[in-house]
């Protein structure tokens, strides 16, 4: 029973991280550093538009997480996206990251939480 509640709590925590980063940081542009990171990585004139698209995709991730539809595929998708994104940022724009190169540690922690939540804490589905 305890695992079920921890799973629910972590699911909403994970979804809220995607929502905050997608909606507030990228769509509303309340953290311009995100757009600067996109500009540095793709180096073009469409950094605002790309940042907006990324934000919308992150909001879509929130819906997918909360829906619990194919949650293991969702977890794998999150792990791959966050890992690739953070490795690229670590290599190209460490000076723009909130905690610099230490950011990779926090992303690894997030990836670990996603993994544990969906592969260790997800309640088993009974088949009748």
mmCIF file of C-alpha atoms in Angstrom:
data_model
loop_
_atom_site.group_PDB
_atom_site.id
_atom_site.type_symbol
_atom_site.label_atom_id
_atom_site.label_comp_id
_atom_site.label_asym_id
_atom_site.label_seq_id
_atom_site.Cartn_x
_atom_site.Cartn_y
_atom_site.Cartn_z
ATOM 1 C CA UNK A 1 0.000 0.000 0.000
ATOM 2 C CA UNK A 2 2.870 2.365 0.873
ATOM 3 C CA UNK A 3 4.481 1.831 -2.554
ATOM 4 C CA UNK A 4 1.244 2.834 -4.253
ATOM 5 C CA UNK A 5 1.178 6.228 -2.543
ATOM 6 C CA UNK A 6 4.868 6.869 -3.162
ATOM 7 C CA UNK A 7 4.269 5.977 -6.828
ATOM 8 C CA UNK A 8 1.369 8.444 -7.073
ATOM 9 C CA UNK A 9 3.378 11.180 -5.351
ATOM 10 C CA UNK A 10 6.418 10.652 -7.586
ATOM 11 C CA UNK A 11 4.222 10.558 -10.697
ATOM 12 C CA UNK A 12 2.813 13.986 -9.876
ATOM 13 C CA UNK A 13 6.270 15.294 -8.935
ATOM 14 C CA UNK A 14 7.700 14.121 -12.275
ATOM 15 C CA UNK A 15 4.742 15.585 -14.177
ATOM 16 C CA UNK A 16 5.084 18.899 -12.330
ATOM 17 C CA UNK A 17 8.757 19.153 -13.296
ATOM 18 C CA UNK A 18 7.827 18.724 -16.970
ATOM 19 C CA UNK A 19 4.972 21.241 -16.578
ATOM 20 C CA UNK A 20 7.108 23.883 -14.881
ATOM 21 C CA UNK A 21 9.894 23.535 -17.441
ATOM 22 C CA UNK A 22 7.539 23.387 -20.421
ATOM 23 C CA UNK A 23 4.874 25.937 -19.561
ATOM 24 C CA UNK A 24 6.570 28.475 -17.333
ATOM 25 C CA UNK A 25 10.201 28.282 -18.432
ATOM 26 C CA UNK A 26 9.704 27.790 -22.171
ATOM 27 C CA UNK A 27 6.179 28.738 -23.319
ATOM 28 C CA UNK A 28 5.819 31.758 -21.013
ATOM 29 C CA UNK A 29 9.591 32.411 -21.382
ATOM 30 C CA UNK A 30 9.943 33.196 -17.671
ATOM 31 C CA UNK A 31 13.437 31.699 -17.751
ATOM 32 C CA UNK A 32 15.110 33.155 -20.883
ATOM 33 C CA UNK A 33 18.140 30.921 -20.275
ATOM 34 C CA UNK A 34 16.218 28.057 -21.896
ATOM 35 C CA UNK A 35 15.902 29.986 -25.142
ATOM 36 C CA UNK A 36 19.591 30.920 -24.947
ATOM 37 C CA UNK A 37 20.479 27.231 -24.629
ATOM 38 C CA UNK A 38 18.407 26.420 -27.723
ATOM 39 C CA UNK A 39 20.046 29.322 -29.577
ATOM 40 C CA UNK A 40 23.533 28.069 -28.675
ATOM 41 C CA UNK A 41 22.804 24.485 -29.684
ATOM 42 C CA UNK A 42 21.000 25.042 -32.992
ATOM 43 C CA UNK A 43 22.523 28.490 -33.683
ATOM 44 C CA UNK A 44 19.742 29.891 -35.822
ATOM 45 C CA UNK A 45 17.144 32.641 -35.879
ATOM 46 C CA UNK A 46 14.299 30.373 -34.783
ATOM 47 C CA UNK A 47 15.332 29.774 -31.192
ATOM 48 C CA UNK A 48 12.111 31.281 -29.784
ATOM 49 C CA UNK A 49 9.931 29.133 -32.033
ATOM 50 C CA UNK A 50 11.941 25.985 -31.259
ATOM 51 C CA UNK A 51 11.837 26.756 -27.544
ATOM 52 C CA UNK A 52 8.063 27.155 -27.800
ATOM 53 C CA UNK A 53 7.740 23.793 -29.603
ATOM 54 C CA UNK A 54 9.926 22.108 -26.976
ATOM 55 C CA UNK A 55 7.746 23.637 -24.249
ATOM 56 C CA UNK A 56 4.576 22.365 -25.916
ATOM 57 C CA UNK A 57 6.097 18.887 -26.214
ATOM 58 C CA UNK A 58 6.973 18.982 -22.511
ATOM 59 C CA UNK A 59 3.368 19.879 -21.707
ATOM 60 C CA UNK A 60 2.290 16.930 -23.873
ATOM 61 C CA UNK A 61 4.617 14.767 -21.778
ATOM 62 C CA UNK A 62 2.682 15.892 -18.671
ATOM 63 C CA UNK A 63 -0.571 14.658 -20.211
ATOM 64 C CA UNK A 64 1.064 11.360 -21.151
ATOM 65 C CA UNK A 65 2.476 10.896 -17.644
ATOM 66 C CA UNK A 66 -0.819 11.667 -15.904
ATOM 67 C CA UNK A 67 -2.791 9.465 -18.320
ATOM 68 C CA UNK A 68 -0.669 6.454 -17.311
ATOM 69 C CA UNK A 69 -0.945 5.227 -20.917
ATOM 70 C CA UNK A 70 1.934 2.854 -21.711
ATOM 71 C CA UNK A 71 3.770 4.099 -18.637
ATOM 72 C CA UNK A 72 6.894 1.974 -19.197
ATOM 73 C CA UNK A 73 7.300 3.347 -22.738
ATOM 74 C CA UNK A 74 6.729 6.796 -21.290
ATOM 75 C CA UNK A 75 9.449 6.259 -18.669
ATOM 76 C CA UNK A 76 11.907 5.026 -21.292
ATOM 77 C CA UNK A 77 11.077 8.034 -23.479
ATOM 78 C CA UNK A 78 11.666 10.414 -20.567
ATOM 79 C CA UNK A 79 14.944 8.739 -19.669
ATOM 80 C CA UNK A 80 16.241 8.899 -23.242
ATOM 81 C CA UNK A 81 15.127 12.515 -23.808
ATOM 82 C CA UNK A 82 16.493 13.834 -20.517
ATOM 83 C CA UNK A 83 19.775 11.943 -20.907
ATOM 84 C CA UNK A 84 20.415 13.096 -24.476
ATOM 85 C CA UNK A 85 19.341 16.667 -23.746
ATOM 86 C CA UNK A 86 21.573 16.937 -20.687
ATOM 87 C CA UNK A 87 24.608 15.397 -22.372
ATOM 88 C CA UNK A 88 24.269 17.882 -25.245
ATOM 89 C CA UNK A 89 23.871 20.786 -22.815
ATOM 90 C CA UNK A 90 26.797 19.530 -20.717
ATOM 91 C CA UNK A 91 29.035 19.501 -23.796
ATOM 92 C CA UNK A 92 27.834 22.649 -25.592
ATOM 93 C CA UNK A 93 26.316 25.079 -23.059
ATOM 94 C CA UNK A 94 27.499 24.251 -19.527
ATOM 95 C CA UNK A 95 27.853 27.969 -18.757
ATOM 96 C CA UNK A 96 24.094 28.496 -19.305
ATOM 97 C CA UNK A 97 22.947 25.641 -17.054
ATOM 98 C CA UNK A 98 21.510 26.457 -13.642
ATOM 99 C CA UNK A 99 24.226 24.500 -11.820
ATOM 100 C CA UNK A 100 26.796 24.418 -14.611
ATOM 101 C CA UNK A 101 28.339 21.021 -15.260
ATOM 102 C CA UNK A 102 26.896 19.819 -11.952
ATOM 103 C CA UNK A 103 23.519 19.897 -13.722
ATOM 104 C CA UNK A 104 24.287 16.427 -15.088
ATOM 105 C CA UNK A 105 24.102 15.051 -11.520
ATOM 106 C CA UNK A 106 20.602 16.452 -11.025
ATOM 107 C CA UNK A 107 19.450 15.117 -14.386
ATOM 108 C CA UNK A 108 20.851 11.694 -13.489
ATOM 109 C CA UNK A 109 18.893 11.846 -10.215
ATOM 110 C CA UNK A 110 15.726 12.744 -12.151
ATOM 111 C CA UNK A 111 16.316 9.835 -14.557
ATOM 112 C CA UNK A 112 16.798 7.504 -11.594
ATOM 113 C CA UNK A 113 13.540 8.686 -9.988
ATOM 114 C CA UNK A 114 11.652 8.136 -13.263
ATOM 115 C CA UNK A 115 13.162 4.637 -13.511
ATOM 116 C CA UNK A 116 12.335 3.669 -9.921
ATOM 117 C CA UNK A 117 8.837 5.110 -10.152
ATOM 118 C CA UNK A 118 7.854 3.187 -13.268
ATOM 119 C CA UNK A 119 9.891 0.011 -12.988
ATOM 120 C CA UNK A 120 10.011 -0.592 -9.228
ATOM 121 C CA UNK A 121 7.022 1.185 -7.685
ATOM 122 C CA UNK A 122 4.309 0.749 -10.312
ATOM 123 C CA UNK A 123 1.592 -1.475 -8.901
ATOM 124 C CA UNK A 124 1.348 -4.808 -10.698
ATOM 125 C CA UNK A 125 -1.706 -5.151 -12.906
ATOM 126 C CA UNK A 126 -3.709 -8.247 -12.272
ATOM 127 C CA UNK A 127 -5.048 -10.155 -15.244
ATOM 128 C CA UNK A 128 -8.317 -11.989 -14.748
#
